[in-house]
Amino acid sequence: MNIKDLIRLLPKKKLMLLLFFKIYLSAFNVFFSWMMQIALESVLEGFMGKQWLIASIGMIGGAITYILIDYFFKITLKQLFQSLTNSLSEIFIGYCLSNREFLANTDEGKFLAFFSNDLDIIGSYIEFGLIPLLDMGIMLLFGVFYVTIQSWHFGILFIGVALGVFMVNRKLSKALEENFGIYITKNDTFIQFIEQVYHLIPSFKFFDTHQWFFEKYTNYVNDRREAFNKYNTIYANLYTITEGMIKLMDILMLTVGLIFVSRGSLTLPVLIGVRNAGLGSILYPAGTLPELFRYYGQYRVSLERLSISISDEGSSIKLEDQELANPIVLPISLQIKQVNLSDDRTLRNIEAQLNPTGMTFIVGPSGAGKSSLIKILMGLNQNFEGNLFYGKQLFDPTHYRFGYAPQKNVLFRASLRDNLTLGDKSISDNQIVEICQKLNIWELIKCNSNELDAIYEPGHEWSNGQMRRLNIARALLLPSDMIILDEPFSDLDLENQHRVIKIMRELSVNKPVVLITHTFDFIRAEDYIIKVGDINVLD
């Protein structure tokens, strides 16, 4: 994704309107300098006639117009920023949904860092980088033109200083970008640590871990602070050098200008007009270069971290755009010779077959690799050796839909309906009620006055078993070619376990159903078993 890609995501009409506003705002300082010069010349000549009146009306009218246009410019800019941020978020989510290898190699903390930091930086570049760059370019163009017409000596002087400021900023900006990359990586590590701690907080109260936690926390904070301080020092140096050069130029220009005036080479009104235009439209815009280079460096770092490309204008990868194969009608031979996991109880030489219908149980002790095997089947783990075959062809999991309930319950801050359907409008309320009744969860939903419109909030008084059944209900409601439940019986009492297995057997008549479990309690003679652990396959 480059700058052209970002611009293509913006609404064209609002972008053109923004450009019109910006041209006026950027040219206003030169216009004001010109009007001021005309008014001063009229005053010094002792004739405050038509020219003075036109200049005064021009300055007052221009200032009022400036205020109004600046107001609408800022509103339009914020609307464009919001539109761009929404588009980038949609693209990123689509990218994640279509790129299972990315998900497999990205933990929760890193994902949140990408989503909250990098996308915001890329979106902010339009507002704080690209638009100010456009502003500076237009102001420099008008400013240099006006100053050079009035005095070519000052025109050359201003151009030379502006180029000098640019070269200094460009040189130091490379170090600025490099150190921002170091800082944001340290920040990622800190966020990942906090995310991991959050999940382990319930365990902290049973163990005396406070000292260890604060030692680790202090180390991560110090690493992040050190990286930020180095980055901030480079930026401070860049900003100080730039401001110093501009202040020096201001004093030099005023001194030289007064000499020219005393010699009669320049009139005082021209000097005041040139100084006002030179400062406001050349030097002060050049003074924003440190900030522009800072945002550009952050943009490049975040873009490199995300590595997202856009192939079509304003498009994003959506799950429904993927071509789905027909429901599975042939046996799938799942052959895995070696899975490269860090755990020494790794999957090795698994030979198994998933039939087009029926129940398949993946059983084994905790940590043996049951969930890893399922992630390979679903395409969520690419780090393995071996092949998955669909008939005689390689099995591509991206072409199939999986009704999946993970081991960890996942519910969103949204309505219960949205939690169960994930926005799929084809799923009716009657279907939801039917599945929830079978899973013995509907009566609990009915207790809420809003029923399916009730908003789930983290910390709501749902038990683990109730949340488990909601997750299973979602897996059954969404269209799928295969149903996979990871430890569906955990958190459930015996009665609800029997309810779940009954529903699974009903569904397995028409599609394959895979259950991950560490017990043999519900297995029948006709079921297929993949045992992960001491024995690879049990027929």
PDB file of C-alpha atoms in Angstrom, residues 27 40 63 75 78 80 86 91 94 118 124 175 177 181 211-212 230 233 280 286 336 393 402 438 443 492 517 539:
ATOM      1  CA  ALA A  27      -2.638  31.226  -0.736  1.00  0.00           C
ATOM      2  CA  LEU A  40       0.797  50.793   3.260  1.00  0.00           C
ATOM      3  CA  ALA A  63     -10.062  37.063   6.634  1.00  0.00           C
ATOM      4  CA  ILE A  75     -14.893  19.216   9.181  1.00  0.00           C
ATOM      5  CA  LYS A  78     -12.109  14.762   9.882  1.00  0.00           C
ATOM      6  CA  LEU A  80     -12.075  11.920   5.274  1.00  0.00           C
ATOM      7  CA  ASN A  86     -12.911   2.576   8.429  1.00  0.00           C
ATOM      8  CA  ILE A  91      -9.006  -4.146   4.635  1.00  0.00           C
ATOM      9  CA  GLY A  94     -10.323  -8.962   5.422  1.00  0.00           C
ATOM     10  CA  ASP A 118      -0.357   0.858  13.018  1.00  0.00           C
ATOM     11  CA  SER A 124      -3.358   9.730  10.536  1.00  0.00           C
ATOM     12  CA  ALA A 175      17.713   8.034  11.986  1.00  0.00           C
ATOM     13  CA  GLU A 177      12.488   6.479  11.219  1.00  0.00           C
ATOM     14  CA  GLY A 181      10.867   1.198  14.377  1.00  0.00           C
ATOM     15  CA  GLN A 211       7.553  -9.226  42.878  1.00  0.00           C
ATOM     16  CA  TRP A 212       8.265 -11.193  39.683  1.00  0.00           C
ATOM     17  CA  LYS A 230      16.379   8.109  21.931  1.00  0.00           C
ATOM     18  CA  THR A 233      16.025  13.175  21.307  1.00  0.00           C
ATOM     19  CA  GLY A 280       4.337  32.981   6.469  1.00  0.00           C
ATOM     20  CA  ALA A 286       9.592  24.835   5.984  1.00  0.00           C
ATOM     21  CA  ILE A 336       0.880 -35.403   8.310  1.00  0.00           C
ATOM     22  CA  GLN A 393      -6.241 -33.578  -4.855  1.00  0.00           C
ATOM     23  CA  PHE A 402     -16.024 -24.754   9.270  1.00  0.00           C
ATOM     24  CA  LYS A 438     -31.820 -27.961  22.045  1.00  0.00           C
ATOM     25  CA  GLU A 443     -34.735 -20.069  28.790  1.00  0.00           C
ATOM     26  CA  LEU A 492     -20.844 -28.608  31.018  1.00  0.00           C
ATOM     27  CA  THR A 517     -11.852 -34.397  23.807  1.00  0.00           C
ATOM     28  CA  ASP A 539      -8.944 -47.856  14.309  1.00  0.00           C
TER      29      ASP A 539
END
